[in-house]
Amino acid sequence: MTSTVHRTCPLCEAVCGLTLTLDEGGHVTSVRGDRDDPFSKGFICPKGASLGRLDEDPDRLRRPVVREGEQWREVGWDEAFAAVREGLGRVTDRGSVAVYLGNPNAHTMAGALYAGPLIRALGTRNVFSASTADQMPKHVSSGLMFGSPMAVPVPDLDRTDHLLMLGANPLESNGSLCTAPDFPGRLKALRGRGGRLVVVDPRRTRTAALADEHVFIRPGTDAYLLFGMVHTLFAEDLVTLGREVNGLDEVREAAKHFPPEAVARRTGVPAAVIERLARELAAARTAAVYARIGTCTAEFGTLAQWLVDVLNALTGNLDRPGGAMFPKPATESGGRRRPYATGRWRSRVRGLPEANGELPVATLADEIETPGEGQIRFLLTVAGNPVLSAPHGARLDAAFERLDFMVSVDPYLNETTRHANVILPPPRVLQSGHYDFALLGFAVRNYARYSPPLLPMDDRPSESQILARLAMIASGMEGGDLDAFVIDETLRKAVQTPGSGVEGRDPAELRAALDGRDGGERRLDLMLRLGPYGEWSGKGDLSLRTLLDHPHGLDLGPLEPRLDELLRTASGLVELAPPQLLEDVERLRAKLEEEAPEMVLIGRRHLRSNNSWMHNVGPLVGGSNTCTLQINPADVARLGLSGEAVVRSAKGQLTVPLEPTDTIMPGVVSLPHGWGHAGSAQRVAAAHAGVSVNDLTDESAVDAPSGNAVFNGVPVTISPTGVITAH
Ligand SMILES: Nc1nc2c(c(=O)[nH]1)N[C@H]1C(S)=C(S)[C@@H](COP(=O)(O)OP(=O)(O)OC[C@H]3O[C@@H](n4cnc5c(=O)[nH]c(N)nc54)[C@H](O)[C@@H]3O)O[C@H]1N2
Ligand SMILES: Nc1nc2c(c(=O)[nH]1)N[C@H]1C(S)=C(S)[C@@H](COP(=O)(O)OP(=O)(O)OC[C@H]3O[C@@H](n4cnc5c(=O)[nH]c(N)nc54)[C@H](O)[C@@H]3O)O[C@H]1N2
Ligand code: SF4
Ligand SMILES: [Mo]
């Protein structure tokens, strides 16, 4: 007997609905796109199609392992948790404990529901995550402009007439901070209805090839280009604000330093093109500017993210249909009114500012290596592989050796977890329930879908139970019920909040009404009921039950203007010119005339890859998904290269196979990240090892306001193999 089941794909931000066929042993025999999902409508990519292979990868850990010297020993769960308890018990100062949360935390219920309590239980400010190697500039920009770091506008993809996209390649990545299943189809539909797509990228990507226009840009210079456009809007009197804002004059003044003819040399974009891009944006009936990883992981990442929304605001496109809009996710909670600030504390060694309660991963190695009070001695990683994903990962690789104790929650023994004393593996993907708490907040349509676990649990704890138990160990309350505690807290606040929909009601009666087979489901039910469509909000009837009754997902309608209810600034207005960012504009100005390095390195993503951890699935590796250095043929000829070349940066050197292509600008080379699996316990990955680009990237370079890592625009030199050059 086979069975057909449906669930959301947990592998990227596109949240596609999948239809899986399972045989009686619970093995996946086929994966298709779920045609009845109102959001993804049957779309699937090669990764989603490999979910079964990934789920049953024989190299996944099935039981916890404890390291004894170089040897790993499988142990039972109680023994594994006892080892953690013992390791943590030796910590005398919680200031020496650190946590690193990796990317899949954004895709698991465990990450969404238990990482926060776990951090609080550990009682440390040493919180690091993949966010400071990714999108922190966007959070800081939104925090300063709108008062809320999670108020991230997304392009209204299905209605816009004009999309200006910078540093994103959704035909390979399937989109990021813009949840849109079948992003490729949505872009084609945009063009099909007469809309215009312009892509700015140092490479002519597959997305650029699909666009009406592709503009090459020198890596790391988007803030200059965007400022040139802002300058044009003011100079040509094209500003049409749709709403009252603070700081218009300050932005106009700041832009005076960046006329198109002044930024043309630095960006490599001719002044006439910059002016035209601005005019087209202003003239479009509706338009949105959208910028992603290529512009975030750059020296002026936060300024670029800010200028994106300045352009959206100056052209009247902020918070209007067809423009850049704010989704209304079903589990949104009101949040408190307090002014957003970064730098509430600073990192011990380099004095880098905290942002969203996190310190930059670019300084994790400093904090482990540098002696003194607060030196990190105990590390917990959850779903992360910073040895391959953090800037100058090779240094972290060595630093992890010096820790007193390390615990990793991860299904794989990999480049990072090999340093752990204890690895706690989550169960199979299909054994976990799935709800996209984070990603649905960035969706181009309001939508909700819950996937209950498809397979029964065996003797293994769920990942939620693993994190909850770690939290209870850390707080000395083992045996306690974390979910009950969180539910009671939430209800206590809700019944006291004027106008909350449950004001004045009895928390015990509400608690008794909650559905769910476990604490995680009950917490989801609570959030759905209290959320903006919820049964207890007074505005709808949504609950866990509704979602269980809609196994293909529930469409909650197109995005609607709602910035006024989201704004959390002290002024109650959009802050167009936050002082902290104007300060960083001085840094930008100072570098305008700087000579650019002769060669710079950028990254890239491949469709069948996902950061560092999907290289162990046969059908996903090989072919176009290999670790090669893209380089323009003119540079190949100029430097006398063939076959392989040596790439050197301030931090390291690598020998890599060349992939000459005129799709990349002269003076720019590109290497994908997440490779470098030589000697890995993952057998397929080890056979396709590649090298880690993050042996070249530089942890000393960060975007000043957010502390975000700089992966794009890294100065490098390239030389033929076998030739010794002075560096
Ligand atoms: N040079 C360069 N570096 C980059 C980037 C770049 O563009 N260029 N991109 C950056 C970006 S955007 C990101 S998000 C980071 C990612 O940085 P990380 O999150 O540190 O790295 P990943 O490779 O995503 O590692 C994910 C880990 O989670 C494990 N895992 C997978 N599924 C689960 C699960 O369900 N539960 C648990 N507990 N573990 C799981 C995997 O085995 C793997 O060890 O990398 C960054 N690094
Ligand atoms: N297949 C696949 N999908 C993924 C991932 C994956 O590894 N593989 N990772 C997931 C994650 S964690 C994330 S964060 C998202 C990221 O999603 P995207 O942001 O779409 O990521 P990329 O495909 O790396 O596209 C970034 C683009 O920026 C360009 N670029 C580099 N430097 C610059 C610059 O200075 N300026 C400009 N304008 N462009 C520049 C690069 O050439 C590249 O085409 O993808 C997610 N989806
Ligand atoms: S696009 Fe993303 S969510 Fe959709 S099937 Fe592929 S990996 Fe899964
Ligand atoms: Mo990411």
XYZ file of N, CA and C and ligand atoms in Angstrom, residues 13 103 134-135 176 292-293 605 611, ligand 4:
28
model
N 13.409 29.256 0.502
C 12.437 30.246 0.948
C 11.155 30.264 0.116
N 21.360 28.603 8.969
C 20.247 28.920 8.078
C 19.013 28.024 8.216
N 24.425 37.298 5.895
C 23.304 37.258 4.959
C 22.556 38.595 4.974
N 21.418 38.640 5.688
C 20.483 39.736 5.476
C 20.452 40.781 6.583
N 14.700 35.168 -2.170
C 15.106 35.309 -0.779
C 14.626 36.650 -0.240
N 19.090 41.900 -3.141
C 19.345 40.784 -2.247
C 20.827 40.537 -2.024
N 21.208 39.294 -1.878
C 22.471 38.944 -1.230
C 23.700 39.636 -1.833
N 25.287 31.239 -6.713
C 24.540 30.048 -6.297
C 24.144 29.231 -7.506
N 23.739 26.161 -0.046
C 24.829 26.456 0.864
C 25.740 25.223 0.941
Mo 21.103 32.947 3.328
